[in-house]
Amino acid sequence: MKVNDLRFRPRLIDALSGYDTARLMRDIGAGVTVGIVALPLAMAFAIASGLKPEVGIFTAIVGGLIVSLLGGSSVQIGGPAGAFIVVVADIVARYGVSNLIIATFAAGLLLLLMGALRLGNLIRLIPVSIVTGFTNGIAVLIALSQVRDFFGLQLETVPSAFIPKLQALWDATPTFNPSALGLSVAGIVLLVSWPKIGAKQDGLRQKLALIPAPVVLLGLSAWTVWSWQLPVDTIGSRFGGIPQQLPPLHAPTIDWDTLKNLWGPIITIALLGAIESLLCARVADNLMRERHDPNQELMAQGLANLAVPLFGGMPVTGTIARTSLNARLGATSPISGAVHAFTLLLIVLLAAPLARHVPLCSLAAILMYMAWNMGEWHEFIHMQRLSYIYRTILLTTFVLTVVIDLTVAVEAGLVLACLFYIYRISQLTQLESIKLEDTDTAAGIKAWHVYGSLFFGAVGKLEALLDEAGKTTSTHVIILECHQLISLDTTGVDALESLATSLQATGGHLLLCELNRQPLDLLRRSGFANSIGADHVFADLNAALARARSLCKR
């Protein structure tokens, strides 16, 4: 890789070309709305992850600003995401908040390196079945993590492991809070029905529908709890409220011994952040009819995850819901993302005390609703229409995500995908007998067409020829016609060498003809072409047959 290949060019530079007042007003309008929507989500994600609500807000402010100004997409909105809830909660439970900050910082460095090395396009190689499997699994885990607050269960701590968590929630069912459950159910109803208000042709209703449903829910539920003095947990009762300022900068203390124990969380954060941000950018591409720069996006995500730990934040990635909303509201450039960040900052500075009355059950309702919309449940409904391979990978990834761990799930999914791919490609590799003249067959000449790829997963196709060459003396010459052999690897070369050796042991010969460029180049570089001799490699089948006949006359 050359130094000149290291390219750092944020999309903002190109987006500002021809920028005018009309575009600025559209960006401001979209950014303010997205910032208001991001407020309850950021708090909910942080609380669900085992952190204070302000952590999510600070992450959305700092991370969102950096992703927008330095990213490779015009309308990408960065911040805390639902996909990270399970991962962050598990890291906090196992390693503590201080180690989460270190893991986030190291993951940011890894993401920055991935973008600098231009590895962004490799993320697209992850099969859709794996992405769907872990996305649905994460949605289930997010919903499960909100059961305590949704029902108002009296439970000090919720285990992170799946089975113990189910047991703990079940044991706590007698303690459910009717007030919390009522607010939660009312919240779900409002979230579902509020967008339908705008469908009416009434001007007032259409204006009301412009207010984001989560914001309406938080406002109404906070007022209800305050005015009726309902006995439910709120942000104030559990966390003491939200500070009206950004926290001071604090660099994490990192040492090698700590990093060695955090490699798993670091890789998980980096991998999930890369996948989520680039999937989100692709969604934005479809909405904006443009093409993002995946490597620039990874570098921006890396820089954001390097910055948020300095403020005690959580991991940053692209957020599909907020990015889609940003695009649909008419955003034209990364300026809208910057406005979203400053809107959140302004809310913190001016209205933070009001958040103390927000009930946690209403935030749980928002996350429950988000988890439902996040999952691609139709993939399960139409499972019978999918291939056996797709179903196996999807279900394996889904079950392992829910029951064990996201990292294990993705690793297992990738292993299965590779094994199935090897199997399918090996099935394309075929040897088909070529009908020769009776005199050639009687002389001990046999020929086969070789189709597909002769690689480590398909060399078993040559076993029949190896057995025949080693056990009989009736075959004097084997010809392999290879014009449809698209690729060859070193294991395939080794199999050909074994076949040639077996034939030579009985006085026979292996002839190759019509080799394509890649197989012929590998045979020459490996030395096999020289070992069998130039008079055993031919341009066409007729020349190979002529040579075989001359060898049989000796």
XYZ file of C-alpha atoms in Angstrom:
554
model
C 0.000 0.000 0.000
C 1.349 3.431 -1.000
C 1.234 6.552 1.143
C -0.713 8.248 -1.661
C -3.520 5.720 -1.104
C -4.181 7.191 2.360
C -7.052 9.532 1.506
C -8.897 11.673 4.054
C -11.654 13.730 2.473
C -14.857 14.292 4.479
C -18.079 14.462 2.477
C -18.667 17.931 3.958
C -16.037 19.385 1.593
C -17.924 18.265 -1.509
C -21.368 18.907 -0.007
C -20.604 22.600 0.527
C -20.056 23.123 -3.184
C -22.894 25.380 -4.333
C -24.285 25.606 -0.813
C -26.894 28.342 -0.441
C -29.384 29.789 2.044
C -32.214 27.505 0.917
C -30.151 24.403 1.606
C -29.014 25.829 4.946
C -32.609 26.343 6.077
C -33.513 22.779 5.079
C -30.505 21.448 6.985
C -31.369 23.495 10.073
C -34.989 22.314 10.028
C -33.989 18.664 9.650
C -31.179 18.913 12.216
C -33.344 20.492 14.920
C -36.051 17.853 14.503
C -33.564 14.974 14.535
C -31.897 16.463 17.620
C -35.208 16.500 19.479
C -35.897 12.902 18.435
C -32.385 11.865 19.479
C -32.831 13.123 23.051
C -35.135 10.389 24.419
C -33.377 7.697 22.392
C -29.936 8.691 23.655
C -31.127 8.608 27.259
C -32.938 5.318 26.773
C -29.934 3.636 25.140
C -27.629 4.714 27.953
C -29.991 3.596 30.714
C -30.599 0.257 29.012
C -26.819 -0.199 28.779
C -26.362 0.221 32.516
C -25.117 3.817 32.281
C -26.430 7.205 33.357
C -28.804 8.955 30.903
C -26.451 11.878 30.350
C -23.825 9.488 28.961
C -26.064 8.826 25.973
C -26.706 12.536 25.443
C -23.002 13.460 25.616
C -22.222 10.637 23.205
C -24.833 11.900 20.747
C -23.472 15.452 20.974
C -19.752 14.737 20.615
C -19.957 11.623 18.435
C -22.740 13.015 16.269
C -20.800 16.198 15.563
C -17.614 14.361 14.565
C -19.387 11.772 12.395
C -21.263 14.488 10.512
C -18.328 16.827 9.952
C -15.736 14.166 9.094
C -17.794 11.257 7.715
C -18.227 9.900 4.213
C -22.019 10.290 3.980
C -24.082 13.440 3.495
C -26.850 12.716 5.988
C -25.415 10.113 8.367
C -26.355 10.749 12.013
C -23.949 9.266 14.543
C -24.547 8.538 18.191
C -25.469 5.748 20.604
C -27.439 2.992 18.891
C -29.805 0.269 19.974
C -27.532 -2.385 18.507
C -24.916 -1.522 21.148
C -27.215 -1.867 24.159
C -26.564 -5.558 24.682
C -22.847 -5.268 23.979
C -22.301 -2.265 26.254
C -24.439 -3.697 29.056
C -22.438 -6.914 28.976
C -19.104 -5.054 29.030
C -20.247 -2.856 31.916
C -21.427 -5.908 33.877
C -18.220 -7.877 33.276
C -15.503 -5.241 33.174
C -16.941 -2.014 34.615
C -17.513 1.470 33.178
C -13.825 2.445 33.259
C -12.903 -0.524 31.073
C -15.804 0.255 28.715
C -14.206 3.654 28.140
C -10.831 2.013 27.415
C -12.432 -0.547 25.075
C -14.311 2.208 23.214
C -11.107 4.232 22.806
C -9.167 1.211 21.495
C -12.050 0.266 19.163
C -11.972 3.805 17.795
C -8.280 3.404 17.016
C -9.027 0.104 15.285
C -11.847 1.653 13.215
C -9.583 4.535 12.225
C -6.932 2.047 11.113
C -9.497 0.013 9.139
C -10.573 3.122 7.263
C -6.998 4.280 6.636
C -6.135 0.839 5.219
C -9.239 1.072 2.998
C -10.952 -1.986 4.424
C -14.418 -0.436 4.301
C -15.605 -2.481 1.335
C -14.705 -5.741 3.109
C -17.551 -5.200 5.584
C -19.950 -5.705 2.679
C -18.724 -9.278 2.361
C -20.621 -10.249 5.516
C -23.683 -12.234 4.325
C -27.141 -10.749 4.745
C -28.218 -13.855 6.679
C -25.674 -13.065 9.421
C -26.673 -9.400 9.596
C -30.359 -10.340 9.784
C -29.692 -12.996 12.411
C -27.779 -10.806 14.826
C -30.062 -7.807 14.197
C -33.127 -9.839 15.185
C -31.210 -11.300 18.120
C -30.235 -7.847 19.343
C -33.859 -6.708 19.018
C -34.972 -9.593 21.262
C -32.289 -8.784 23.826
C -33.191 -5.083 23.816
C -36.829 -5.919 24.481
C -35.827 -8.373 27.212
C -33.609 -5.762 28.859
C -36.619 -3.432 29.182
C -38.976 -5.912 30.840
C -38.010 -4.740 34.352
C -38.851 -1.071 33.772
C -41.772 -1.803 31.422
C -43.565 -3.734 34.186
C -42.001 -1.805 37.071
C -40.500 -4.950 38.600
C -38.643 -4.552 41.881
C -35.283 -5.964 40.891
C -31.985 -4.448 42.004
C -29.826 -5.966 39.277
C -30.657 -7.972 36.175
C -28.165 -10.731 35.235
C -26.526 -10.302 31.845
C -26.663 -14.013 30.895
C -29.823 -15.058 29.057
C -31.109 -17.942 31.197
C -30.357 -16.306 34.595
C -31.994 -13.111 33.306
C -35.193 -14.970 32.413
C -35.189 -16.638 35.823
C -34.654 -13.364 37.683
C -37.428 -11.598 35.759
C -39.809 -14.490 36.357
C -39.050 -14.538 40.075
C -39.774 -10.797 40.244
C -43.175 -10.948 38.483
C -45.160 -10.682 41.767
C -43.645 -7.222 42.295
C -44.915 -5.620 39.098
C -46.113 -2.016 39.353
C -49.613 -1.392 37.877
C -48.857 2.316 37.411
C -45.665 1.569 35.472
C -47.410 -1.027 33.329
C -50.245 1.387 32.602
C -47.847 4.127 31.505
C -45.881 1.634 29.397
C -48.951 0.342 27.564
C -50.249 3.889 27.046
C -46.831 4.811 25.671
C -46.889 1.989 23.126
C -50.389 3.025 22.026
C -49.259 6.637 21.608
C -46.130 5.670 19.647
C -48.183 3.546 17.257
C -51.091 5.965 16.823
C -49.385 9.378 16.861
C -48.041 9.265 13.260
C -51.559 8.413 12.040
C -52.816 11.782 13.278
C -51.075 13.484 10.368
C -52.978 11.315 7.903
C -56.088 13.397 8.589
C -56.639 16.396 6.368
C -57.031 18.660 9.371
C -54.360 21.387 9.407
C -53.933 21.338 13.200
C -53.549 17.558 13.292
C -50.951 17.656 10.567
C -48.967 20.225 12.531
C -49.222 18.178 15.712
C -47.987 15.103 13.863
C -44.772 16.975 13.078
C -43.815 16.718 16.760
C -41.902 13.441 17.190
C -43.919 10.790 19.029
C -41.140 9.979 21.569
C -40.962 13.645 22.556
C -44.738 13.806 23.024
C -44.606 10.617 25.110
C -41.857 11.914 27.393
C -43.633 15.221 27.906
C -47.030 13.689 28.663
C -45.680 10.906 30.865
C -43.443 13.291 32.857
C -46.397 15.640 33.422
C -48.612 12.706 34.431
C -46.094 11.376 36.950
C -45.475 14.847 38.404
C -49.099 15.893 38.645
C -50.473 12.586 39.919
C -47.418 11.714 41.991
C -47.394 8.196 40.587
C -45.137 5.701 42.412
C -42.842 4.857 39.486
C -39.089 5.096 38.969
C -37.973 8.231 37.158
C -34.661 9.573 35.900
C -34.528 11.755 38.999
C -35.276 8.982 41.510
C -32.763 6.563 40.039
C -30.045 8.833 38.636
C -30.586 12.180 40.343
C -31.293 14.059 37.110
C -29.096 15.275 34.266
C -26.296 17.852 34.657
C -26.624 21.112 32.700
C -23.132 20.986 31.252
C -20.739 18.722 29.410
C -18.391 16.759 31.659
C -14.737 17.830 31.836
C -12.244 16.142 29.549
C -10.602 13.111 31.099
C -8.119 10.925 29.224
C -8.479 7.201 30.026
C -5.500 5.461 31.581
C -4.489 2.583 29.331
C -1.937 -0.134 29.995
C -1.047 -3.269 28.072
C -2.261 -5.691 30.751
C -5.714 -4.098 30.661
C -5.853 -4.172 26.861
C -4.979 -7.868 26.786
C -8.108 -8.625 28.805
C -10.301 -6.397 26.650
C -9.512 -7.691 23.166
C -12.905 -9.405 22.926
C -14.941 -6.265 23.750
C -12.660 -4.097 21.598
C -13.138 -6.266 18.504
C -16.871 -6.552 19.175
C -17.309 -2.771 19.399
C -15.183 -2.148 16.311
C -16.861 -4.850 14.212
C -20.401 -3.935 15.219
C -19.655 -0.238 14.802
C -18.285 -0.803 11.308
C -21.217 -2.978 10.249
C -23.888 -0.689 11.687
C -22.379 2.534 10.355
C -21.857 1.204 6.828
C -25.305 -0.405 6.710
C -26.724 2.912 7.833
C -24.734 4.749 5.164
C -26.122 2.393 2.515
C -29.652 3.194 3.695
C -28.795 6.887 3.347
C -27.451 6.246 -0.165
C -30.787 4.773 -1.229
C -32.671 7.744 0.180
C -30.304 10.394 -1.198
C -29.400 8.594 -4.448
C -25.696 8.999 -3.845
C -22.754 6.800 -2.894
C -20.942 7.132 0.414
C -17.211 6.653 0.991
C -16.979 3.610 3.305
C -13.354 4.206 4.241
C -13.924 7.859 5.125
C -16.942 6.781 7.155
C -14.879 4.261 9.112
C -12.218 6.873 9.821
C -14.872 9.293 11.087
C -16.416 6.582 13.262
C -12.939 5.839 14.593
C -12.285 9.484 15.453
C -15.692 9.748 17.124
C -15.007 6.687 19.260
C -11.614 8.137 20.171
C -13.270 11.379 21.295
C -16.347 10.251 23.250
C -14.352 8.350 25.922
C -12.716 11.657 26.812
C -16.193 12.788 27.953
C -17.060 9.452 29.563
C -19.248 8.450 26.621
C -20.322 5.114 25.147
C -19.597 3.668 21.657
C -20.691 5.661 18.603
C -22.026 4.336 15.321
C -24.413 5.301 12.546
C -28.066 5.278 13.576
C -30.467 4.057 10.917
C -33.691 5.547 12.314
C -32.263 9.049 12.856
C -30.364 8.990 9.562
C -33.501 7.963 7.657
C -35.504 10.701 9.392
C -32.788 13.235 8.577
C -32.929 12.336 4.888
C -36.739 12.332 4.736
C -36.887 15.758 6.395
C -34.951 17.194 3.471
C -31.371 17.367 4.782
C -28.876 18.119 2.030
C -25.473 18.014 3.738
C -23.589 17.044 6.912
C -24.537 20.478 8.293
C -27.854 18.954 9.403
C -25.967 16.425 11.553
C -23.974 19.226 13.150
C -27.208 21.118 13.874
C -28.596 17.945 15.485
C -25.603 17.858 17.844
C -25.893 21.544 18.764
C -29.644 21.120 19.337
C -28.929 18.414 21.892
C -26.311 20.614 23.539
C -28.786 23.492 23.777
C -31.400 21.205 25.351
C -28.874 20.055 27.957
C -27.888 23.604 28.804
C -31.457 24.925 29.072
C -33.861 22.102 29.895
C -31.923 19.338 31.686
C -33.789 19.744 35.039
C -37.095 18.860 33.371
C -35.843 15.357 32.615
C -35.861 14.318 36.268
C -39.625 13.609 36.077
C -39.389 11.341 33.003
C -40.543 7.830 34.027
C -38.254 4.966 33.136
C -41.226 2.866 32.064
C -41.905 5.352 29.243
C -38.316 5.077 28.057
C -38.755 1.296 28.193
C -41.844 1.641 26.000
C -39.820 3.623 23.459
C -37.146 0.931 23.364
C -39.712 -1.868 23.146
C -41.304 -0.128 20.177
C -37.893 0.484 18.613
C -36.881 -3.169 19.101
C -40.038 -4.313 17.323
C -39.339 -2.020 14.360
C -35.661 -2.957 14.367
C -36.230 -6.688 13.836
C -36.800 -8.170 10.394
C -39.454 -10.587 11.617
C -40.778 -11.291 8.132
C -37.647 -13.385 7.576
C -38.978 -15.837 10.179
C -42.520 -15.761 8.805
C -41.342 -16.604 5.282
C -38.647 -19.012 6.439
C -39.907 -21.823 4.208
C -39.212 -19.725 1.118
C -35.548 -19.353 2.026
C -32.789 -21.795 1.155
C -31.596 -24.349 3.691
C -28.214 -22.610 3.864
C -29.746 -19.181 4.486
C -32.050 -20.563 7.195
C -29.240 -22.389 8.956
C -26.948 -19.363 9.093
C -29.735 -16.956 10.099
C -31.108 -19.166 12.882
C -27.666 -20.079 14.198
C -26.623 -16.426 14.377
C -29.953 -15.440 15.935
C -29.935 -18.127 18.642
C -26.271 -17.595 19.555
C -26.789 -13.820 19.746
C -29.675 -14.231 22.171
C -28.380 -17.114 24.264
C -24.595 -16.690 24.274
C -22.859 -13.658 22.797
C -22.873 -11.410 19.731
C -19.189 -12.028 18.972
C -19.617 -15.786 19.132
C -22.733 -15.501 16.958
C -20.980 -13.530 14.207
C -17.937 -15.812 14.318
C -20.113 -18.930 14.087
C -22.162 -17.360 11.302
C -19.047 -16.514 9.303
C -17.633 -20.012 9.779
C -20.896 -21.567 8.616
C -21.099 -19.178 5.661
C -17.546 -20.097 4.621
C -18.196 -23.829 4.977
C -21.407 -23.649 2.971
C -19.679 -21.533 0.325
C -16.859 -24.063 0.052
C -19.400 -26.866 -0.256
C -21.387 -25.080 -2.968
C -18.295 -24.195 -4.988
C -16.999 -27.746 -4.657
C -20.289 -29.000 -6.107
C -19.659 -26.901 -9.192
C -16.365 -28.709 -9.776
C -16.975 -31.675 -12.066
C -14.963 -34.157 -14.123
C -16.739 -35.315 -17.263
C -15.374 -38.154 -19.345
C -14.515 -37.335 -22.970
C -15.545 -39.967 -25.529
C -12.457 -40.956 -27.542
C -11.957 -43.196 -30.525
C -11.925 -46.918 -29.772
C -8.282 -47.190 -30.799
C -7.291 -44.493 -28.310
C -9.281 -46.154 -25.508
C -7.739 -49.548 -26.343
C -4.279 -47.968 -26.200
C -4.918 -46.843 -22.622
C -5.721 -43.177 -23.258
C -8.434 -41.550 -21.179
C -9.542 -37.904 -21.131
C -11.748 -35.738 -18.947
C -13.193 -32.235 -19.103
C -12.517 -30.365 -15.832
C -15.176 -27.823 -14.827
C -15.259 -25.276 -11.998
C -12.523 -24.661 -9.443
C -9.901 -27.198 -8.402
C -9.239 -26.011 -4.844
C -8.838 -27.542 -1.392
C -12.559 -28.161 -1.084
C -12.868 -29.981 -4.395
C -9.677 -32.015 -4.853
C -11.646 -35.062 -3.790
C -13.003 -35.074 -7.346
C -9.585 -36.354 -8.468
C -9.645 -39.292 -6.058
C -11.144 -41.662 -8.640
C -8.355 -40.810 -11.082
C -5.733 -41.255 -8.366
C -7.134 -44.664 -7.485
C -7.152 -45.724 -11.126
C -3.631 -44.446 -11.728
C -2.273 -46.211 -8.640
C -3.998 -49.556 -8.959
C -4.053 -50.373 -12.696
C -1.566 -50.488 -15.526
C -4.168 -50.314 -18.280
C -4.244 -46.501 -18.245
C -1.123 -45.188 -19.907
C -2.131 -41.540 -20.446
C -4.654 -39.303 -18.703
C -5.593 -36.046 -20.390
C -7.260 -33.252 -18.435
C -8.925 -30.699 -20.712
C -9.140 -27.510 -18.599
C -10.629 -24.707 -20.663
C -13.524 -24.465 -18.146
C -11.289 -24.725 -15.073
C -11.664 -21.179 -13.751
C -9.238 -21.367 -10.828
C -6.633 -23.554 -9.164
C -5.011 -23.357 -5.729
C -1.898 -24.959 -4.249
C -3.908 -27.881 -2.879
C -5.151 -28.511 -6.399
C -1.564 -28.383 -7.669
C -0.584 -30.913 -5.009
C -3.397 -33.233 -6.165
C -2.208 -32.960 -9.771
C 1.339 -33.757 -8.669
C 0.073 -36.850 -6.838
C -1.806 -37.948 -9.940
C 1.249 -37.414 -12.148
C 3.479 -39.310 -9.679
C 1.060 -42.246 -9.522
C 0.974 -42.464 -13.325
C 4.744 -42.231 -13.617
C 5.130 -45.102 -11.140
C 3.382 -47.377 -13.650
C 4.986 -45.831 -16.741
C 2.045 -43.543 -17.461
C 1.749 -39.832 -18.204
C -0.455 -36.876 -17.227
C -1.203 -34.364 -19.999
C -2.868 -30.994 -19.479
C -4.431 -28.861 -22.192
C -6.325 -25.592 -22.745
C -5.342 -24.119 -19.370
C -6.662 -20.674 -18.532
C -4.333 -17.920 -17.389
C -4.634 -18.327 -13.601
C -4.186 -22.142 -13.469
C -1.329 -22.012 -15.990
C 0.418 -19.197 -14.125
C 0.189 -21.094 -10.808
C 1.476 -24.320 -12.385
C 4.486 -22.429 -13.713
C 5.191 -20.589 -10.448
C 4.882 -23.791 -8.429
C 7.352 -25.577 -10.702
C 4.878 -28.326 -11.595
C 4.768 -27.342 -15.268
C 8.547 -27.791 -15.471
C 8.514 -31.067 -13.524
C 6.144 -32.798 -15.940
C 7.777 -31.093 -18.905
C 6.659 -28.629 -21.548
C 5.749 -31.575 -23.799
C 2.984 -32.477 -21.325
C 1.145 -29.124 -21.448
C -0.736 -28.213 -24.643
C -2.836 -25.452 -26.103
C -5.670 -27.700 -27.301
C -7.089 -31.193 -26.956
C -6.027 -32.360 -30.443
C -2.375 -31.613 -29.712
C -2.647 -33.449 -26.390
C -4.229 -36.467 -28.106
C -1.453 -36.533 -30.712
C 1.163 -36.546 -27.976
C -0.709 -39.278 -26.071
C -0.782 -41.501 -29.155
C 2.943 -41.077 -29.674
C 3.612 -41.991 -26.036
C 1.485 -45.137 -26.298
C 3.443 -46.345 -29.363
C 6.714 -46.528 -27.461
